[in-house]
């Protein structure tokens, strides 16, 4: 797939697990609704036919929030 085709595929399907190499894969999502409430969106890149680092979609990343600390 080209970069544009991969981006369109993610937008069409919402959340997709795609191969990013011989033994690797990544989950790509279209928007925030595919992440749990405690995670944030971050850009997710993958190799395509025309771009080795195509911004295909997003991924979810857990945010560790600091606690109240010692008392």
mmCIF file of C-alpha atoms in Angstrom:
data_model
loop_
_atom_site.group_PDB
_atom_site.id
_atom_site.type_symbol
_atom_site.label_atom_id
_atom_site.label_comp_id
_atom_site.label_asym_id
_atom_site.label_seq_id
_atom_site.Cartn_x
_atom_site.Cartn_y
_atom_site.Cartn_z
ATOM 1 C CA UNK A 1 0.000 0.000 0.000
ATOM 2 C CA UNK A 2 1.031 3.578 -0.548
ATOM 3 C CA UNK A 3 0.965 6.032 2.347
ATOM 4 C CA UNK A 4 -2.305 7.572 1.125
ATOM 5 C CA UNK A 5 -3.921 4.130 0.722
ATOM 6 C CA UNK A 6 -2.895 3.071 4.242
ATOM 7 C CA UNK A 7 -4.238 6.318 5.726
ATOM 8 C CA UNK A 8 -7.552 5.874 3.883
ATOM 9 C CA UNK A 9 -7.777 2.234 5.027
ATOM 10 C CA UNK A 10 -7.415 3.266 8.681
ATOM 11 C CA UNK A 11 -10.019 6.019 8.294
ATOM 12 C CA UNK A 12 -12.426 3.583 6.649
ATOM 13 C CA UNK A 13 -12.035 0.773 9.209
ATOM 14 C CA UNK A 14 -11.323 2.755 12.393
ATOM 15 C CA UNK A 15 -8.871 0.372 14.077
ATOM 16 C CA UNK A 16 -6.551 -2.046 12.283
ATOM 17 C CA UNK A 17 -3.577 -4.232 13.184
ATOM 18 C CA UNK A 18 -1.079 -4.082 10.328
ATOM 19 C CA UNK A 19 2.243 -5.772 9.690
ATOM 20 C CA UNK A 20 5.155 -3.338 9.917
ATOM 21 C CA UNK A 21 7.879 -5.858 9.101
ATOM 22 C CA UNK A 22 8.619 -9.551 8.853
ATOM 23 C CA UNK A 23 7.937 -10.277 12.542
ATOM 24 C CA UNK A 24 6.388 -7.022 13.751
ATOM 25 C CA UNK A 25 2.961 -5.423 13.756
ATOM 26 C CA UNK A 26 1.258 -2.309 15.124
ATOM 27 C CA UNK A 27 -2.274 -1.242 15.899
ATOM 28 C CA UNK A 28 -3.323 1.880 14.031
ATOM 29 C CA UNK A 29 -6.474 3.813 14.890
ATOM 30 C CA UNK A 30 -8.374 6.653 13.255
ATOM 31 C CA UNK A 31 -9.309 8.717 16.308
ATOM 32 C CA UNK A 32 -9.733 9.018 20.081
ATOM 33 C CA UNK A 33 -12.813 6.802 20.384
ATOM 34 C CA UNK A 34 -10.617 3.700 19.934
ATOM 35 C CA UNK A 35 -8.586 4.406 23.103
ATOM 36 C CA UNK A 36 -9.656 3.765 26.697
ATOM 37 C CA UNK A 37 -10.420 6.938 28.670
ATOM 38 C CA UNK A 38 -7.085 6.776 30.540
ATOM 39 C CA UNK A 39 -5.001 6.761 27.341
ATOM 40 C CA UNK A 40 -4.122 9.529 24.906
ATOM 41 C CA UNK A 41 -3.571 9.616 21.155
ATOM 42 C CA UNK A 42 -0.109 9.751 19.690
ATOM 43 C CA UNK A 43 0.902 9.685 16.031
ATOM 44 C CA UNK A 44 1.785 6.207 14.787
ATOM 45 C CA UNK A 45 4.057 5.655 11.784
ATOM 46 C CA UNK A 46 4.680 2.660 9.579
ATOM 47 C CA UNK A 47 6.465 1.733 6.377
ATOM 48 C CA UNK A 48 4.544 1.923 3.100
ATOM 49 C CA UNK A 49 5.552 1.447 -0.525
ATOM 50 C CA UNK A 50 6.329 5.131 -0.981
ATOM 51 C CA UNK A 51 7.304 6.258 2.530
ATOM 52 C CA UNK A 52 9.407 4.360 5.096
ATOM 53 C CA UNK A 53 7.854 6.460 7.903
ATOM 54 C CA UNK A 54 4.297 7.206 6.835
ATOM 55 C CA UNK A 55 1.998 8.835 9.431
ATOM 56 C CA UNK A 56 -0.632 6.126 8.968
ATOM 57 C CA UNK A 57 -2.830 6.950 11.941
ATOM 58 C CA UNK A 58 -2.660 7.048 15.703
ATOM 59 C CA UNK A 59 -1.913 4.763 18.601
ATOM 60 C CA UNK A 60 -3.045 4.812 22.236
ATOM 61 C CA UNK A 61 -0.563 5.575 24.983
ATOM 62 C CA UNK A 62 -1.208 5.197 28.688
ATOM 63 C CA UNK A 63 -0.623 8.313 30.745
ATOM 64 C CA UNK A 64 0.807 7.779 34.186
ATOM 65 C CA UNK A 65 -0.574 10.443 36.446
ATOM 66 C CA UNK A 66 1.411 11.320 39.536
ATOM 67 C CA UNK A 67 -0.184 10.395 42.827
ATOM 68 C CA UNK A 68 -0.557 12.654 45.836
ATOM 69 C CA UNK A 69 2.945 11.754 47.066
ATOM 70 C CA UNK A 70 4.171 10.929 50.581
ATOM 71 C CA UNK A 71 2.559 12.565 53.597
#
